[in-house]
Amino acid sequence: MKTVISLILLPLLFSCQNISDEDIYGKYSPILYRNTYDTLTIHKNGIYNRVIYNKKGEKRLDYRSKYKLKDLSIKFSEYYLNLDKDLISFPEDVKDVDMAYTTYFERKYKNIVLCFGYYEGENCYKKIEK
């Protein structure tokens, strides 16, 4: 049983080892979203910015809040969980920023990504600039 668990965890350990703190800071955007354009910028000072537009290009949310890093894990306070919702039909959805959310950084190929979905590999954001 230990061998099976080790074989499952081994790729995760090697994929995460090559991300430094400096690699983490910068701007991220969702992969494959259709209903929204979202940017999440992580600053070195413990603050992050979110700006979200609906598919018509109208800004629906623009805010700053705090985060805490621990190794490759990040905990966002006052987080809006954008699951590519239709913000034209449901514009009030962006008012829900009163939750904390914890996720982790990983390297997929040459990209640094964060995933926010309920299932592994969904609602992922990749770093687009420093």
C-alpha positions as a Python dict, from the first residue, in 0.01 Angstrom:
ca = {
    (1, 'M'): (0, 0, 0),
    (2, 'K'): (285, 241, 80),
    (3, 'T'): (431, 177, -263),
    (4, 'V'): (103, 270, -434),
    (5, 'I'): (72, 591, -234),
    (6, 'S'): (434, 679, -307),
    (7, 'L'): (383, 626, -679),
    (8, 'I'): (80, 856, -674),
    (9, 'L'): (251, 1131, -474),
    (10, 'L'): (589, 1117, -648),
    (11, 'P'): (484, 1306, -964),
    (12, 'L'): (318, 1575, -750),
    (13, 'L'): (634, 1629, -550),
    (14, 'F'): (855, 1663, -856),
    (15, 'S'): (610, 1891, -1037),
    (16, 'C'): (598, 2134, -742),
    (17, 'Q'): (966, 2142, -649),
    (18, 'N'): (1072, 2388, -913),
    (19, 'I'): (848, 2681, -814),
    (20, 'S'): (1014, 2955, -609),
    (21, 'D'): (842, 3234, -419),
    (22, 'E'): (950, 3476, -692),
    (23, 'D'): (779, 3256, -954),
    (24, 'I'): (447, 3287, -770),
    (25, 'Y'): (408, 3665, -793),
    (26, 'G'): (237, 3805, -1101),
    (27, 'K'): (-85, 3804, -1301),
    (28, 'Y'): (-299, 3495, -1364),
    (29, 'S'): (-596, 3440, -1591),
    (30, 'P'): (-837, 3147, -1637),
    (31, 'I'): (-774, 2881, -1897),
    (32, 'L'): (-1067, 2821, -2136),
    (33, 'Y'): (-1327, 3055, -1979),
    (34, 'R'): (-1600, 3172, -2217),
    (35, 'N'): (-1838, 3383, -2007),
    (36, 'T'): (-1586, 3598, -1820),
    (37, 'Y'): (-1240, 3745, -1845),
    (38, 'D'): (-1076, 3739, -1505),
    (39, 'T'): (-735, 3850, -1384),
    (40, 'L'): (-587, 3769, -1047),
    (41, 'T'): (-265, 3955, -960),
    (42, 'I'): (-60, 3835, -665),
    (43, 'H'): (170, 4102, -520),
    (44, 'K'): (469, 4045, -291),
    (45, 'N'): (316, 4248, -6),
    (46, 'G'): (39, 3998, 83),
    (47, 'I'): (-222, 4174, -131),
    (48, 'Y'): (-395, 4043, -443),
    (49, 'N'): (-615, 4219, -701),
    (50, 'R'): (-908, 4075, -893),
    (51, 'V'): (-1069, 4230, -1200),
    (52, 'I'): (-1351, 4043, -1372),
    (53, 'Y'): (-1533, 4135, -1694),
    (54, 'N'): (-1842, 3973, -1842),
    (55, 'K'): (-1834, 3844, -2200),
    (56, 'K'): (-1944, 4189, -2329),
    (57, 'G'): (-1628, 4340, -2178),
    (58, 'E'): (-1811, 4520, -1895),
    (59, 'K'): (-1620, 4534, -1568),
    (60, 'R'): (-1825, 4349, -1305),
    (61, 'L'): (-1579, 4327, -1016),
    (62, 'D'): (-1260, 4510, -917),
    (63, 'Y'): (-1120, 4460, -566),
    (64, 'R'): (-812, 4409, -350),
    (65, 'S'): (-776, 4174, -58),
    (66, 'K'): (-517, 3980, 142),
    (67, 'Y'): (-359, 3639, 100),
    (68, 'K'): (-122, 3419, 300),
    (69, 'L'): (143, 3191, 150),
    (70, 'K'): (270, 2873, 310),
    (71, 'D'): (509, 2677, 90),
    (72, 'L'): (313, 2630, -235),
    (73, 'S'): (-27, 2678, -73),
    (74, 'I'): (-210, 3012, -85),
    (75, 'K'): (-512, 3121, 119),
    (76, 'F'): (-712, 3407, -27),
    (77, 'S'): (-938, 3610, 200),
    (78, 'E'): (-1256, 3771, 64),
    (79, 'Y'): (-1243, 3552, -244),
    (80, 'Y'): (-1497, 3542, -527),
    (81, 'L'): (-1514, 3189, -670),
    (82, 'N'): (-1550, 3257, -1042),
    (83, 'L'): (-1656, 2935, -1208),
    (84, 'D'): (-1705, 3111, -1544),
    (85, 'K'): (-2060, 3207, -1452),
    (86, 'D'): (-2274, 3404, -1695),
    (87, 'L'): (-2249, 3749, -1537),
    (88, 'I'): (-2484, 3901, -1795),
    (89, 'S'): (-2773, 3679, -1685),
    (90, 'F'): (-2664, 3675, -1318),
    (91, 'P'): (-2485, 4006, -1250),
    (92, 'E'): (-2554, 3988, -875),
    (93, 'D'): (-2332, 3681, -845),
    (94, 'V'): (-2016, 3893, -808),
    (95, 'K'): (-2138, 4025, -472),
    (96, 'D'): (-2038, 3695, -311),
    (97, 'V'): (-1680, 3773, -200),
    (98, 'D'): (-1712, 3686, 167),
    (99, 'M'): (-1537, 3349, 161),
    (100, 'A'): (-1178, 3239, 209),
    (101, 'Y'): (-1032, 2994, -40),
    (102, 'T'): (-715, 2788, -21),
    (103, 'T'): (-546, 2629, -320),
    (104, 'Y'): (-190, 2553, -430),
    (105, 'F'): (51, 2636, -706),
    (106, 'E'): (170, 2371, -944),
    (107, 'R'): (372, 2359, -1259),
    (108, 'K'): (206, 2208, -1562),
    (109, 'Y'): (456, 2185, -1842),
    (110, 'K'): (618, 2530, -1837),
    (111, 'N'): (320, 2711, -1684),
    (112, 'I'): (250, 2793, -1321),
    (113, 'V'): (-117, 2728, -1246),
    (114, 'L'): (-374, 2754, -967),
    (115, 'C'): (-700, 2557, -978),
    (116, 'F'): (-1019, 2663, -801),
    (117, 'G'): (-1278, 2406, -904),
    (118, 'Y'): (-1455, 2139, -711),
    (119, 'Y'): (-1278, 1873, -918),
    (120, 'E'): (-911, 1832, -998),
    (121, 'G'): (-798, 2023, -1303),
    (122, 'E'): (-1103, 2243, -1348),
    (123, 'N'): (-1127, 2621, -1329),
    (124, 'C'): (-753, 2661, -1353),
    (125, 'Y'): (-569, 2991, -1392),
    (126, 'K'): (-224, 3017, -1548),
    (127, 'K'): (35, 3283, -1496),
    (128, 'I'): (31, 3525, -1789),
    (129, 'E'): (285, 3786, -1676),
    (130, 'K'): (516, 3885, -1392),
}
